[in-house]
Coordinates of C-alpha atoms in Angstrom, one line a residue:
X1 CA 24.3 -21.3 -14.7
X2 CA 24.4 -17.3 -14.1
X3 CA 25.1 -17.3 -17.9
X4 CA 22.3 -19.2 -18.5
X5 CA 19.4 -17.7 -16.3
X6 CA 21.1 -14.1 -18.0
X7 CA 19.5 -15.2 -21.3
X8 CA 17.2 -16.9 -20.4
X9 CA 15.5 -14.1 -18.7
X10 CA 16.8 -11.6 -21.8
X11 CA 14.9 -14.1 -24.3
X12 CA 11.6 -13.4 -21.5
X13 CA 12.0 -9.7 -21.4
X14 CA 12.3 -9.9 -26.0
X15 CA 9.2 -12.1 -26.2
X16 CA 7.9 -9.8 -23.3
X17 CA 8.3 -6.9 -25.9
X18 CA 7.6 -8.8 -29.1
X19 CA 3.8 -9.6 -27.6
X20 CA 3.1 -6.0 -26.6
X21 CA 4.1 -4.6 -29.9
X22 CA 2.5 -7.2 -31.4
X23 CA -0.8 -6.9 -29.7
X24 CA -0.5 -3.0 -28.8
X25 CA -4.0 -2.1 -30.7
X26 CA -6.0 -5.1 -28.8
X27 CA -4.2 -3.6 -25.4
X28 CA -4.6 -0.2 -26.2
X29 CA -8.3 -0.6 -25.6
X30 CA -8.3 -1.5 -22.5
X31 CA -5.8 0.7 -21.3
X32 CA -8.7 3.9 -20.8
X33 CA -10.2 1.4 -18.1
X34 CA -7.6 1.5 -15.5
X35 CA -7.2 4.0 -12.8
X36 CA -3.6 4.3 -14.5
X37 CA -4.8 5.8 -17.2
X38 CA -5.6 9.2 -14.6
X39 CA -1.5 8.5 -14.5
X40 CA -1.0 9.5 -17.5
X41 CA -2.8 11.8 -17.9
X42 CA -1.8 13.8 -15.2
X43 CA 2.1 13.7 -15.7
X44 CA 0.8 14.6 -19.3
X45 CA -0.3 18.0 -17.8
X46 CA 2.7 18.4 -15.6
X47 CA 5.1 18.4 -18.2
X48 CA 3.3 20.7 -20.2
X49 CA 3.2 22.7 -16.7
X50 CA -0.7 22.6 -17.2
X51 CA -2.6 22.3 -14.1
X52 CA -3.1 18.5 -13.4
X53 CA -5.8 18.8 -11.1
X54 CA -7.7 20.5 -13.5
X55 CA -11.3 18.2 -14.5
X56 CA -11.8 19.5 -17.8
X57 CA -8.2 19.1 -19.1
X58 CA -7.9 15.6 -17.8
X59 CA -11.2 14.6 -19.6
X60 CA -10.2 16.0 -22.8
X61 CA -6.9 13.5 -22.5
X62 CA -8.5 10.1 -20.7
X63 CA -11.5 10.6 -23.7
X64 CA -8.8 10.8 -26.3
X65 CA -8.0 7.3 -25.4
X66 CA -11.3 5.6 -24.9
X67 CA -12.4 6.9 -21.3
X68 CA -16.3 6.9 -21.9
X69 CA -17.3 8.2 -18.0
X70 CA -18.2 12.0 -18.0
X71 CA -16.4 12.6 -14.9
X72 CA -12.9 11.8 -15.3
X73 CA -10.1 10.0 -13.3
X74 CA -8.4 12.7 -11.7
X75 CA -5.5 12.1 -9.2
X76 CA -6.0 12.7 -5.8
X77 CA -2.5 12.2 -3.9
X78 CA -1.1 15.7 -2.9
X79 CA 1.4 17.8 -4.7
X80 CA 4.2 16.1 -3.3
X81 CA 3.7 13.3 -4.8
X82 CA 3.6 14.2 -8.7
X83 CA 7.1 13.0 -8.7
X84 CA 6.0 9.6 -8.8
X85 CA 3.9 9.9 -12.3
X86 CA 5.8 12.8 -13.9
X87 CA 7.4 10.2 -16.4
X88 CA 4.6 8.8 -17.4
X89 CA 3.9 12.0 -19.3
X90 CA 7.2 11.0 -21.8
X91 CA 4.7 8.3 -23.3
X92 CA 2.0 7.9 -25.4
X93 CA -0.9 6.2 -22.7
X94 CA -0.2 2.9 -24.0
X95 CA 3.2 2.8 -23.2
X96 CA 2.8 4.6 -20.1
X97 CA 0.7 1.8 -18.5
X98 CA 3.1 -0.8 -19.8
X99 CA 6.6 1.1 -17.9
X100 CA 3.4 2.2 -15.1
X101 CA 2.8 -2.3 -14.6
X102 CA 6.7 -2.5 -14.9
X103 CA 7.4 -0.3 -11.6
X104 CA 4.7 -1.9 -9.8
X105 CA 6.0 -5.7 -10.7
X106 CA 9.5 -4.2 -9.8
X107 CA 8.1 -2.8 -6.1
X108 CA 6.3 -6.1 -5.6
X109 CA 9.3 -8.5 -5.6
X110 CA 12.0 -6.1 -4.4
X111 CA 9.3 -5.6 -1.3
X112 CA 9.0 -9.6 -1.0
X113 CA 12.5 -9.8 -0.9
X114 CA 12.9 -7.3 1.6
X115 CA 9.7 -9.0 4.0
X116 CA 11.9 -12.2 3.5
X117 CA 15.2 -10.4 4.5
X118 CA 13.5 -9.0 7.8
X119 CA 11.2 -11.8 8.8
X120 CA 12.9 -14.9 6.8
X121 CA 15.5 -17.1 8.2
X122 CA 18.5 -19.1 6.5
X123 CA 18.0 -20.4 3.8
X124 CA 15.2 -20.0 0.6
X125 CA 11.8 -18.8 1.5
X126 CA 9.2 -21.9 1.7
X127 CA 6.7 -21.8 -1.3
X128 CA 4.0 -20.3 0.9
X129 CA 6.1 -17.4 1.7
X130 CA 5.4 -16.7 -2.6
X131 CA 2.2 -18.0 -2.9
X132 CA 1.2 -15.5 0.0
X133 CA 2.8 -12.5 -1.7
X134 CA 1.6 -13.1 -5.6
X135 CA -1.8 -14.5 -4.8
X136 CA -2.9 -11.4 -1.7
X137 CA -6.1 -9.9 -3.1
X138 CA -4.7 -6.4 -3.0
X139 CA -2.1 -7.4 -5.0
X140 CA -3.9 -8.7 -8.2
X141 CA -6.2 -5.3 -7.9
X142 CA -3.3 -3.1 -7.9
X143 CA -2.0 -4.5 -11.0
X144 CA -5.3 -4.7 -12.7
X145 CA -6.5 -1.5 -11.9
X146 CA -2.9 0.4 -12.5
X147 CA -3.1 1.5 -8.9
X148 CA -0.3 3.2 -7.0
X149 CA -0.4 1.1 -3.7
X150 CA 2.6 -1.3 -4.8
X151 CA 4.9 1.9 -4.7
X152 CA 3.0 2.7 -1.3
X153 CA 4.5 -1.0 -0.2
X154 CA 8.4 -0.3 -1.5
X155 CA 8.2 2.5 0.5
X156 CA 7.2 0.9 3.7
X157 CA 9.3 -2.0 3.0
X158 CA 12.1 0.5 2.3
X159 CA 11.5 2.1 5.5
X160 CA 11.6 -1.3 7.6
X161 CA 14.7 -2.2 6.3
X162 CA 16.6 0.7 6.7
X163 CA 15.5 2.3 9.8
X164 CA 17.7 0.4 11.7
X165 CA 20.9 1.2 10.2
X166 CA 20.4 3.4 7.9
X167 CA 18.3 6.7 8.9
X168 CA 18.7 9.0 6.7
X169 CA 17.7 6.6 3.8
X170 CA 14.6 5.0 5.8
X171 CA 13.4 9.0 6.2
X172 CA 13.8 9.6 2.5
X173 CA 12.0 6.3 2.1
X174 CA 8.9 7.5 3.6
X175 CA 8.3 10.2 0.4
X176 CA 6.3 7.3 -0.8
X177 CA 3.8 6.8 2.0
X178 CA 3.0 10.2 1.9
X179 CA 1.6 9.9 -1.3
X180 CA -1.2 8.8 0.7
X181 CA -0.8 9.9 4.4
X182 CA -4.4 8.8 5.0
X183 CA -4.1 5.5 5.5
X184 CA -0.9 5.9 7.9
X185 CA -3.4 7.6 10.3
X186 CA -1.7 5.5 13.0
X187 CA 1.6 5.5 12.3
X188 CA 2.5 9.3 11.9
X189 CA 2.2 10.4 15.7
X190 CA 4.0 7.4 16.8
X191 CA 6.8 7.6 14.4
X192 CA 7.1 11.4 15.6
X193 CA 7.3 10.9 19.4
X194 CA 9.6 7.8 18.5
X195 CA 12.0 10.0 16.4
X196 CA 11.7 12.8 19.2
X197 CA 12.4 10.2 22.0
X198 CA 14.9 7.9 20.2
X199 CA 16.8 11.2 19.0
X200 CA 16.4 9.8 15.5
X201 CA 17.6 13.1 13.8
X202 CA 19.2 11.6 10.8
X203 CA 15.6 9.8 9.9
X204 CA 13.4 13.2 10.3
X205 CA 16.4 14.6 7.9
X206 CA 16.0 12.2 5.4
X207 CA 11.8 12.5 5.1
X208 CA 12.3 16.8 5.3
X209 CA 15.1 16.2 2.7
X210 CA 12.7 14.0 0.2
X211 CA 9.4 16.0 1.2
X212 CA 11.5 19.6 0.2
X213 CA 12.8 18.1 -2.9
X214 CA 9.5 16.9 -4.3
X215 CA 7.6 19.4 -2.9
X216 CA 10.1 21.8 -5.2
X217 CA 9.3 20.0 -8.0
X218 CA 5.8 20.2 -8.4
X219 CA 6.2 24.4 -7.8
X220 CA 8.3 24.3 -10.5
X221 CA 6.1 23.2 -12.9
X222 CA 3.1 24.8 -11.7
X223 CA 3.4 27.7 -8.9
X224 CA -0.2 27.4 -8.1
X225 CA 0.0 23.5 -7.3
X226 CA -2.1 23.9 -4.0
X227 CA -4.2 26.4 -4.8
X228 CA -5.3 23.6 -8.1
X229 CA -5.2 20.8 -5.4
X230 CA -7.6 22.4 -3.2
X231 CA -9.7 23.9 -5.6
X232 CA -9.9 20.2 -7.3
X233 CA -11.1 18.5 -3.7
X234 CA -14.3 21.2 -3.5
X235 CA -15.2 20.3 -7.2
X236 CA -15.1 16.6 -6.6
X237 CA -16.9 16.6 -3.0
X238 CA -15.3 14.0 -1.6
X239 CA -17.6 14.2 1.1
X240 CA -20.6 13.4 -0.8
X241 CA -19.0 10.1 -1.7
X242 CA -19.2 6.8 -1.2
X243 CA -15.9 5.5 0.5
X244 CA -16.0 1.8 0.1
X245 CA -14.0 0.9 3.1
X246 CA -15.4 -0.2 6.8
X247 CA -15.6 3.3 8.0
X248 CA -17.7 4.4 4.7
X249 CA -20.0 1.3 5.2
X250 CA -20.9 2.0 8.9
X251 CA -21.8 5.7 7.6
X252 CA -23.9 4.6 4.7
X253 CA -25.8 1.9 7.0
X254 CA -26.4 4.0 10.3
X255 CA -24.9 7.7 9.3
X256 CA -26.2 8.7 6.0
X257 CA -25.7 12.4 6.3
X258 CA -22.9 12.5 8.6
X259 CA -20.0 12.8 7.3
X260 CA -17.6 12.7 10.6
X261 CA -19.0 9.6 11.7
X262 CA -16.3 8.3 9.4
X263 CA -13.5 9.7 11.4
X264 CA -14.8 8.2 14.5
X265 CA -12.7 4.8 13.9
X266 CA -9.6 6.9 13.6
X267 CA -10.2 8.4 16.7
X268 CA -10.4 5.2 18.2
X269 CA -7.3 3.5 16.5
X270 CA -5.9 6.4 17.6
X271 CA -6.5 6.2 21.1
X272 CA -5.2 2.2 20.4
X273 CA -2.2 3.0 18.9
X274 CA -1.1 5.4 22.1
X275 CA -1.5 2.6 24.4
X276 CA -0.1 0.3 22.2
X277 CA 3.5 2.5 22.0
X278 CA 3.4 3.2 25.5
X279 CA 3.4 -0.3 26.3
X280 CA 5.8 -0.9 24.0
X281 CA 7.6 2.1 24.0
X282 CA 11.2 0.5 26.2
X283 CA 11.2 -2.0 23.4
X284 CA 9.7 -0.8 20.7
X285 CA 10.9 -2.1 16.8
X286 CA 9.4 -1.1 14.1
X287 CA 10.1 -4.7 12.4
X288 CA 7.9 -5.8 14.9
X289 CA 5.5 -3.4 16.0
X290 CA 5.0 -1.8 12.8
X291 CA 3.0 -4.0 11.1
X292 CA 0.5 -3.8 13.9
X293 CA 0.2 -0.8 13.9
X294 CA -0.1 -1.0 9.7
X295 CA -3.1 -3.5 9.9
X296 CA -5.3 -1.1 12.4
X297 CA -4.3 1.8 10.6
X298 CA -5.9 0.0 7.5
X299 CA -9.0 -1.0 9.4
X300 CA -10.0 2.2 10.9
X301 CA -8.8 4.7 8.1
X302 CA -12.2 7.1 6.5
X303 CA -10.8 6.9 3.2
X304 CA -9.3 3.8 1.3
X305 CA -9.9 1.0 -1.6
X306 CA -8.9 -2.8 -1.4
X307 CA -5.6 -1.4 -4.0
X308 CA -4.1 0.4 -0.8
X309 CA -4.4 -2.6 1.4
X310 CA -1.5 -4.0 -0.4
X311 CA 0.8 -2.2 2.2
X312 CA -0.6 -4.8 4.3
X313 CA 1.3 -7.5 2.6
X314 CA 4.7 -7.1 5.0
X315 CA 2.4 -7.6 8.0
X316 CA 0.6 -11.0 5.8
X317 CA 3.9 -12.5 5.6
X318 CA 5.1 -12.0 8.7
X319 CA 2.1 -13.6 10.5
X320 CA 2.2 -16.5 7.4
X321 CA 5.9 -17.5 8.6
X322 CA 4.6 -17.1 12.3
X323 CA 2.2 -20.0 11.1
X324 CA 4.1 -22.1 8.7
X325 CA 6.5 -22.5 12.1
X326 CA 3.6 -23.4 14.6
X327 CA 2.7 -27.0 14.6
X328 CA -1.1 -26.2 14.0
X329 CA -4.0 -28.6 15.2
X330 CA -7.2 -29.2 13.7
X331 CA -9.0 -26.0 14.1
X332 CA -5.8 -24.1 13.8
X333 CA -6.2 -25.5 10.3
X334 CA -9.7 -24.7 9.8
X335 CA -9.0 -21.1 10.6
X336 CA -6.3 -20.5 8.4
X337 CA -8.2 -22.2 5.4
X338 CA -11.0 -20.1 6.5
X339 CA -8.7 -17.5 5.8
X340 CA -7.3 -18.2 2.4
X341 CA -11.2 -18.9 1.2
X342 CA -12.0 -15.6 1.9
X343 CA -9.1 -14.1 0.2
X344 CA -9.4 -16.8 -2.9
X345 CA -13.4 -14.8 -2.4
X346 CA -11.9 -11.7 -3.0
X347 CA -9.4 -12.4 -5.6
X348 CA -12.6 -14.0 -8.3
X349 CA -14.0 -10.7 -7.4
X350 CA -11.7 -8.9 -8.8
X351 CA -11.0 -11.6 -11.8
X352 CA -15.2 -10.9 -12.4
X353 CA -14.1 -6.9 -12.9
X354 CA -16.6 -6.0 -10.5
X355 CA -15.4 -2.2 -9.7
X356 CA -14.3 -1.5 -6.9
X357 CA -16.3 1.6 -6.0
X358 CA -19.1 -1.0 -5.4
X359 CA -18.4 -1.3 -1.6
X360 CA -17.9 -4.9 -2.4
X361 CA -15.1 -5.3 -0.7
X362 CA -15.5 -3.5 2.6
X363 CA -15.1 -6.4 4.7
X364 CA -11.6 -7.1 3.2
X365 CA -9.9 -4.7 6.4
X366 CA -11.3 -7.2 9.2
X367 CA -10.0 -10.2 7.0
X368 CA -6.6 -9.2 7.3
X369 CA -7.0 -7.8 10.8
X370 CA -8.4 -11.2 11.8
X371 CA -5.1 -13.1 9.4
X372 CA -2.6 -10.7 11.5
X373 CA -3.8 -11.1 14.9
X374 CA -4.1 -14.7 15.0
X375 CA -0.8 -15.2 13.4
X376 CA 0.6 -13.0 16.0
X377 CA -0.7 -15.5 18.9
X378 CA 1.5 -18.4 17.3
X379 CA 4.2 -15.9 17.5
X380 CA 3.8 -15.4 21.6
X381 CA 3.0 -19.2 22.4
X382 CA 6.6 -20.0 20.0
X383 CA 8.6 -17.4 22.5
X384 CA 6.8 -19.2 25.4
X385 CA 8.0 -22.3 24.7
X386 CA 11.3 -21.1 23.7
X387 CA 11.5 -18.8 27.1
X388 CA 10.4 -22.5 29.4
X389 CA 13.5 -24.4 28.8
X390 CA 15.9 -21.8 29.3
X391 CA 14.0 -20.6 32.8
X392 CA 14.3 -24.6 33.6
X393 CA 18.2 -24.4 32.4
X394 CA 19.1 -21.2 34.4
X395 CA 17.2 -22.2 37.5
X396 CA 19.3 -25.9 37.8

């Protein structure tokens, strides 16, 4: 049988290759379309030790390839985290976005298998466990758009699993997070007084470790990376924008011209999360309090698209097997289709390629939000029953 699933999945990765070769013209021109594309073009420059946050050199290489905007995809992420796309400068942009969708097929079912691993039981996972994790929104508009947010997930994924007994790996782990530190808001101060508290040296050594090494690389190809990077952020005024997440829509309806009025949900998931840990603090897992933490992180952020979300998905999964072990009654029922109506919603959206810089999906945050937290309720009345019997047991 191992012989046989060995070719079998050989013959899928040569007629995998056969149709891209064969159809590489036809794919080509819709490769300029995805936010990958800015992917390439930027570890293009790196290699070349060009400046990659420069805006006219990226639109000279995104127009080569079909880019039509005049104001080109340029990456955002910090220095730190050219690592991530500097091989995509090897290939031609075709290529690039087919070994780019590789990666992020790759980080989406070695982070299922790792959800399943911390949150599964014995045995295989039940079909909705799958269903969950290749049909979540976020998922489908990473892999259309090209989007980074799947690597965003092996990291956090990585992190969960190792944290535990391995330290120094879970730290190093957390190099891919940073890539966008933004939309950890929530989980950066707690994770510091944690490590501080916990003595968790061997973790902090293993993010310093992976921040100094990639942080090395980008100087190395370009000595001026932060100067660029900064420069690059005034020229795009980010603040001038409009952020299509909650904290963007509230400004746009009631706050206009305000620009800190997006920060004020920080402030007050902020405020959350340090009564959350403190409450938590004499038993606190990150297995189990992460994810909370995750999902209101995600809500309240300033700045973030329904592709980032996808970190979400360990946090889906856990409150889906939460579920799938409740015996639910009628409403129960009504809610959770409720649920997966609104995400089916969202996933036509993105099959109708409506962009995403449309604000269409703003709402998406309280979804989840609403998908973890009533999960998590099944999760404390399951430990209540569990808890009666053996209080009845003990006390005869």
């Amino acid at each position: 049988m191992k012989r046989v699933k060995m070719i079998a999945n050989l013959a899928l990765v040569g007629l995998l290759l056969w149709f891209l070769a064969a159809h590489e013209e036809k794919i080509k021109a819709t490769v300029a379309v995805r936010d990958s594309i800015a992917y390439w073009a930027t570890g293009t420059l790196v290699l070349h030790h060009l400046n990659p946050y420069s805006m006219p050199d990226v639109q000279v290489l995104e127009s080569s390839q079909g880019y039509r905007s005049n104001r080109p995809l340029v990456l955002r992420p910090p220095p730190w985290s050219l690592w991530i796309v500097l091989s995509e400068g090897f290939f031609d942009a075709f290529w690039a976005w087919v070994v780019w969708t590789g990666a992020l097929f790759v980080a989406l079912i070695v982070s299922l298998r790792i959800a399943w691993r911390i949150y599964g039981e014995v045995g295989k996972p039940p079909a909705v466990f799958f269903m969950t994790g290749y049909l979540f929104a976020p998922v489908a508009a990473c892999l259309v758009a090209g989007q980074m947010g799947l690597l965003l997930l092996l990291g956090i994924s990585l992190f969960l699993l190792f944290e535990r007994d391995r330290p120094f790996l879970a730290g190093v782990a957390l190099i891919l997070p940073l890539a966008k530190p933004h939309i950890f808001v929530l989980l950066w101060p707690i994770l510091a007084i944690w490590v501080v508290t916990r003595r968790r040296w061997p973790l902090l050594g293993g993010a310093v470790t992976a921040f100094a090494m990639a942080l090395a690389l980008a100087l190395s190809f370009d000595h001026a990376i932060f100067h660029d990077y900064f420069l690059m952020l005034q020229q795009q005024a980010i603040q001038n924008e409009f952020i299509p997440a909650l904290s963007g829509m509230i400004r746009v309806l009631l706050f206009r011209h305000h620009f800190w009025v997006q920060f004020l949900p920080t402030a007050i998931g902020l405020v959350w999360s340090a009564r959350y840990y403190w409450e938590n603090r004499l038993i606190w897992e990150w297995r189990q309090h992460g994810p909370a933490l995750l999902v209101v992180s995600l809500l309240t952020t300033p700045y973030s698209w329904l592709t980032d979300e996808v970190v979400l998905l360990p946090a889906m999964l856990q409150a889906v097997l939460w579920l799938n072990r409740a015996k639910l009654k009628v409403r129960s029922k009504l809610v959770v289709m409720l649920l997966v109506f609104l995400n089916l919603v969202m996933l036509l959206i993105v099959r109708a390629q409506v962009p995403l810089g449309t604000g269409i999906f703003f709402w998406s945050s309280l979804v989840w939000f609403s998908w973890y937290w009533y999960g998590r309720s099944f999760s404390q009345t399951m430990n209540a029953e569990v808890s009666e019997p053996l209080i009845a047991v003990s006390g005869s």
